Amino acid sequence: MSKASLSPEQAQRMMVRELSAACGCDPRTVKKFLGGGRVIDSLALSLATKARELGFAQNDQTPAQASA
């Protein structure tokens, strides 16, 4: 099933799953931010923190590229 053929509810569920998996957040937390129509600043901060922990530089280089 392509993303274009998803209903809005299915698309939101997929987005919640993907975002929660990406940042290690509880899906209920992600859904709370999405459902409230709020800017997802804390989720973005969580993703940025996780990226730094994994060694990614801010210019989207892989850890190997960043150290080379």
mmCIF file of N, CA and C in Angstrom:
data_model
loop_
_atom_site.group_PDB
_atom_site.id
_atom_site.type_symbol
_atom_site.label_atom_id
_atom_site.label_comp_id
_atom_site.label_asym_id
_atom_site.label_seq_id
_atom_site.Cartn_x
_atom_site.Cartn_y
_atom_site.Cartn_z
ATOM 1 N N MET A 1 0.854 -1.174 0.000
ATOM 2 C CA MET A 1 0.000 0.000 0.000
ATOM 3 C C MET A 1 0.899 1.236 0.000
ATOM 4 N N SER A 2 0.705 2.111 -0.959
ATOM 5 C CA SER A 2 1.518 3.318 -1.021
ATOM 6 C C SER A 2 0.984 4.343 -0.040
ATOM 7 N N LYS A 3 1.862 5.286 0.330
ATOM 8 C CA LYS A 3 1.452 6.315 1.283
ATOM 9 C C LYS A 3 0.340 7.185 0.712
ATOM 10 N N ALA A 4 0.304 7.329 -0.620
ATOM 11 C CA ALA A 4 -0.712 8.174 -1.249
ATOM 12 C C ALA A 4 -2.108 7.565 -1.099
ATOM 13 N N SER A 5 -2.191 6.249 -0.965
ATOM 14 C CA SER A 5 -3.495 5.610 -0.870
ATOM 15 C C SER A 5 -3.965 5.398 0.569
ATOM 16 N N LEU A 6 -3.213 5.882 1.526
ATOM 17 C CA LEU A 6 -3.593 5.735 2.936
ATOM 18 C C LEU A 6 -4.651 6.755 3.318
ATOM 19 N N SER A 7 -5.526 6.345 4.212
ATOM 20 C CA SER A 7 -6.476 7.314 4.780
ATOM 21 C C SER A 7 -5.691 8.214 5.731
ATOM 22 N N PRO A 8 -6.235 9.381 6.090
ATOM 23 C CA PRO A 8 -5.523 10.251 7.045
ATOM 24 C C PRO A 8 -5.203 9.549 8.366
ATOM 25 N N GLU A 9 -6.124 8.711 8.830
ATOM 26 C CA GLU A 9 -5.893 7.996 10.090
ATOM 27 C C GLU A 9 -4.755 6.993 9.947
ATOM 28 N N GLN A 10 -4.730 6.277 8.821
ATOM 29 C CA GLN A 10 -3.657 5.304 8.587
ATOM 30 C C GLN A 10 -2.314 6.014 8.451
ATOM 31 N N ALA A 11 -2.307 7.151 7.756
ATOM 32 C CA ALA A 11 -1.076 7.910 7.580
ATOM 33 C C ALA A 11 -0.547 8.402 8.926
ATOM 34 N N GLN A 12 -1.456 8.857 9.800
ATOM 35 C CA GLN A 12 -1.013 9.324 11.115
ATOM 36 C C GLN A 12 -0.464 8.161 11.942
ATOM 37 N N ARG A 13 -1.127 7.008 11.898
ATOM 38 C CA ARG A 13 -0.623 5.843 12.649
ATOM 39 C C ARG A 13 0.762 5.449 12.150
ATOM 40 N N MET A 14 0.963 5.478 10.822
ATOM 41 C CA MET A 14 2.260 5.123 10.254
ATOM 42 C C MET A 14 3.322 6.134 10.699
ATOM 43 N N MET A 15 2.966 7.408 10.670
ATOM 44 C CA MET A 15 3.903 8.447 11.073
ATOM 45 C C MET A 15 4.254 8.298 12.548
ATOM 46 N N VAL A 16 3.273 8.000 13.387
ATOM 47 C CA VAL A 16 3.529 7.810 14.814
ATOM 48 C C VAL A 16 4.494 6.645 15.018
ATOM 49 N N ARG A 17 4.258 5.543 14.324
ATOM 50 C CA ARG A 17 5.157 4.383 14.452
ATOM 51 C C ARG A 17 6.576 4.733 14.019
ATOM 52 N N GLU A 18 6.706 5.401 12.866
ATOM 53 C CA GLU A 18 8.032 5.738 12.348
ATOM 54 C C GLU A 18 8.769 6.714 13.261
ATOM 55 N N LEU A 19 8.066 7.738 13.730
ATOM 56 C CA LEU A 19 8.704 8.724 14.611
ATOM 57 C C LEU A 19 9.073 8.117 15.956
ATOM 58 N N SER A 20 8.203 7.297 16.513
ATOM 59 C CA SER A 20 8.515 6.710 17.814
ATOM 60 C C SER A 20 9.684 5.729 17.702
ATOM 61 N N ALA A 21 9.758 4.992 16.590
ATOM 62 C CA ALA A 21 10.881 4.083 16.386
ATOM 63 C C ALA A 21 12.186 4.852 16.178
ATOM 64 N N ALA A 22 12.098 5.969 15.463
ATOM 65 C CA ALA A 22 13.298 6.754 15.159
ATOM 66 C C ALA A 22 13.918 7.379 16.400
ATOM 67 N N CYS A 23 13.090 7.810 17.331
ATOM 68 C CA CYS A 23 13.642 8.516 18.494
ATOM 69 C C CYS A 23 13.598 7.685 19.770
ATOM 70 N N GLY A 24 13.005 6.514 19.712
ATOM 71 C CA GLY A 24 12.909 5.694 20.913
ATOM 72 C C GLY A 24 11.890 6.213 21.902
ATOM 73 N N CYS A 25 10.940 7.014 21.410
ATOM 74 C CA CYS A 25 9.890 7.585 22.262
ATOM 75 C C CYS A 25 8.701 6.632 22.331
ATOM 76 N N ASP A 26 7.925 6.792 23.355
ATOM 77 C CA ASP A 26 6.681 6.049 23.479
ATOM 78 C C ASP A 26 5.711 6.562 22.412
ATOM 79 N N PRO A 27 5.036 5.680 21.673
ATOM 80 C CA PRO A 27 4.084 6.124 20.653
ATOM 81 C C PRO A 27 2.997 7.053 21.196
ATOM 82 N N ARG A 28 2.611 6.867 22.455
ATOM 83 C CA ARG A 28 1.590 7.753 23.038
ATOM 84 C C ARG A 28 2.103 9.185 23.155
ATOM 85 N N THR A 29 3.396 9.344 23.445
ATOM 86 C CA THR A 29 3.983 10.678 23.527
ATOM 87 C C THR A 29 3.966 11.340 22.161
ATOM 88 N N VAL A 30 4.369 10.594 21.138
ATOM 89 C CA VAL A 30 4.375 11.123 19.772
ATOM 90 C C VAL A 30 2.961 11.511 19.358
ATOM 91 N N LYS A 31 2.013 10.643 19.650
ATOM 92 C CA LYS A 31 0.623 10.904 19.273
ATOM 93 C C LYS A 31 0.082 12.138 19.986
ATOM 94 N N LYS A 32 0.485 12.326 21.231
ATOM 95 C CA LYS A 32 0.041 13.496 21.991
ATOM 96 C C LYS A 32 0.503 14.781 21.303
ATOM 97 N N PHE A 33 1.753 14.815 20.859
ATOM 98 C CA PHE A 33 2.276 16.003 20.190
ATOM 99 C C PHE A 33 1.611 16.206 18.837
ATOM 100 N N LEU A 34 1.420 15.132 18.089
ATOM 101 C CA LEU A 34 0.793 15.248 16.770
ATOM 102 C C LEU A 34 -0.673 15.631 16.894
ATOM 103 N N GLY A 35 -1.372 14.999 17.809
ATOM 104 C CA GLY A 35 -2.797 15.238 17.978
ATOM 105 C C GLY A 35 -3.115 16.615 18.527
ATOM 106 N N GLY A 36 -2.192 17.178 19.280
ATOM 107 C CA GLY A 36 -2.423 18.489 19.853
ATOM 108 C C GLY A 36 -2.144 19.621 18.881
ATOM 109 N N GLY A 37 -1.616 19.297 17.704
ATOM 110 C CA GLY A 37 -1.302 20.320 16.727
ATOM 111 C C GLY A 37 -0.145 21.201 17.145
ATOM 112 N N ARG A 38 0.642 20.747 18.106
ATOM 113 C CA ARG A 38 1.776 21.528 18.601
ATOM 114 C C ARG A 38 3.012 21.261 17.749
ATOM 115 N N VAL A 39 3.924 22.194 17.761
ATOM 116 C CA VAL A 39 5.210 21.992 17.101
ATOM 117 C C VAL A 39 5.937 20.893 17.867
ATOM 118 N N ILE A 40 6.599 20.035 17.149
ATOM 119 C CA ILE A 40 7.187 18.851 17.779
ATOM 120 C C ILE A 40 8.632 19.149 18.199
ATOM 121 N N ASP A 41 8.833 20.252 18.916
ATOM 122 C CA ASP A 41 10.176 20.669 19.316
ATOM 123 C C ASP A 41 10.872 19.622 20.174
ATOM 124 N N SER A 42 10.170 19.071 21.151
ATOM 125 C CA SER A 42 10.836 18.118 22.038
ATOM 126 C C SER A 42 11.159 16.821 21.306
ATOM 127 N N LEU A 43 10.334 16.443 20.333
ATOM 128 C CA LEU A 43 10.630 15.257 19.545
ATOM 129 C C LEU A 43 11.854 15.509 18.669
ATOM 130 N N ALA A 44 11.923 16.695 18.064
ATOM 131 C CA ALA A 44 13.087 17.052 17.251
ATOM 132 C C ALA A 44 14.349 17.071 18.110
ATOM 133 N N LEU A 45 14.232 17.596 19.323
ATOM 134 C CA LEU A 45 15.367 17.619 20.239
ATOM 135 C C LEU A 45 15.799 16.202 20.592
ATOM 136 N N SER A 46 14.838 15.329 20.817
ATOM 137 C CA SER A 46 15.149 13.941 21.125
ATOM 138 C C SER A 46 15.875 13.268 19.969
ATOM 139 N N LEU A 47 15.405 13.531 18.734
ATOM 140 C CA LEU A 47 16.062 12.956 17.555
ATOM 141 C C LEU A 47 17.480 13.501 17.401
ATOM 142 N N ALA A 48 17.650 14.800 17.626
ATOM 143 C CA ALA A 48 18.980 15.403 17.516
ATOM 144 C C ALA A 48 19.925 14.834 18.566
ATOM 145 N N THR A 49 19.414 14.644 19.772
ATOM 146 C CA THR A 49 20.221 14.069 20.848
ATOM 147 C C THR A 49 20.639 12.651 20.498
ATOM 148 N N LYS A 50 19.689 11.872 19.989
ATOM 149 C CA LYS A 50 19.989 10.490 19.604
ATOM 150 C C LYS A 50 21.033 10.463 18.484
ATOM 151 N N ALA A 51 20.916 11.370 17.519
ATOM 152 C CA ALA A 51 21.880 11.439 16.423
ATOM 153 C C ALA A 51 23.278 11.755 16.945
ATOM 154 N N ARG A 52 23.363 12.693 17.896
ATOM 155 C CA ARG A 52 24.668 13.017 18.490
ATOM 156 C C ARG A 52 25.230 11.811 19.239
ATOM 157 N N GLU A 53 24.372 11.092 19.965
ATOM 158 C CA GLU A 53 24.820 9.910 20.707
ATOM 159 C C GLU A 53 25.383 8.857 19.759
ATOM 160 N N LEU A 54 24.791 8.774 18.561
ATOM 161 C CA LEU A 54 25.241 7.797 17.583
ATOM 162 C C LEU A 54 26.447 8.286 16.787
ATOM 163 N N GLY A 55 26.849 9.537 17.010
ATOM 164 C CA GLY A 55 28.051 10.055 16.377
ATOM 165 C C GLY A 55 27.835 10.774 15.062
ATOM 166 N N PHE A 56 26.609 11.124 14.739
ATOM 167 C CA PHE A 56 26.359 11.840 13.498
ATOM 168 C C PHE A 56 26.655 13.321 13.693
ATOM 169 N N ALA A 57 27.330 13.897 12.712
ATOM 170 C CA ALA A 57 27.615 15.335 12.743
ATOM 171 C C ALA A 57 26.380 16.101 12.276
ATOM 172 N N GLN A 58 26.319 17.380 12.557
ATOM 173 C CA GLN A 58 25.164 18.178 12.175
ATOM 174 C C GLN A 58 25.034 18.353 10.674
ATOM 175 N N ASN A 59 26.071 18.087 9.911
ATOM 176 C CA ASN A 59 25.993 18.253 8.463
ATOM 177 C C ASN A 59 25.619 16.948 7.753
ATOM 178 N N ASP A 60 24.947 16.058 8.453
ATOM 179 C CA ASP A 60 24.393 14.814 7.907
ATOM 180 C C ASP A 60 25.437 13.834 7.385
ATOM 181 N N GLN A 61 26.646 13.915 7.886
ATOM 182 C CA GLN A 61 27.643 12.933 7.502
ATOM 183 C C GLN A 61 27.488 11.698 8.381
ATOM 184 N N THR A 62 27.894 10.564 7.850
ATOM 185 C CA THR A 62 27.903 9.364 8.675
ATOM 186 C C THR A 62 29.049 9.493 9.673
ATOM 187 N N PRO A 63 29.056 8.705 10.739
ATOM 188 C CA PRO A 63 30.166 8.794 11.696
ATOM 189 C C PRO A 63 31.530 8.599 11.028
ATOM 190 N N ALA A 64 31.626 7.701 10.057
ATOM 191 C CA ALA A 64 32.897 7.445 9.372
ATOM 192 C C ALA A 64 33.327 8.668 8.561
ATOM 193 N N GLN A 65 32.369 9.307 7.880
ATOM 194 C CA GLN A 65 32.682 10.496 7.088
ATOM 195 C C GLN A 65 33.074 11.650 7.997
ATOM 196 N N ALA A 66 32.416 11.766 9.128
ATOM 197 C CA ALA A 66 32.684 12.878 10.037
ATOM 198 C C ALA A 66 34.080 12.774 10.636
ATOM 199 N N SER A 67 34.561 11.558 10.849
ATOM 200 C CA SER A 67 35.877 11.386 11.458
ATOM 201 C C SER A 67 36.994 11.382 10.426
ATOM 202 N N ALA A 68 36.660 11.264 9.146
ATOM 203 C CA ALA A 68 37.682 11.208 8.084
ATOM 204 C C ALA A 68 38.234 12.584 7.759
#
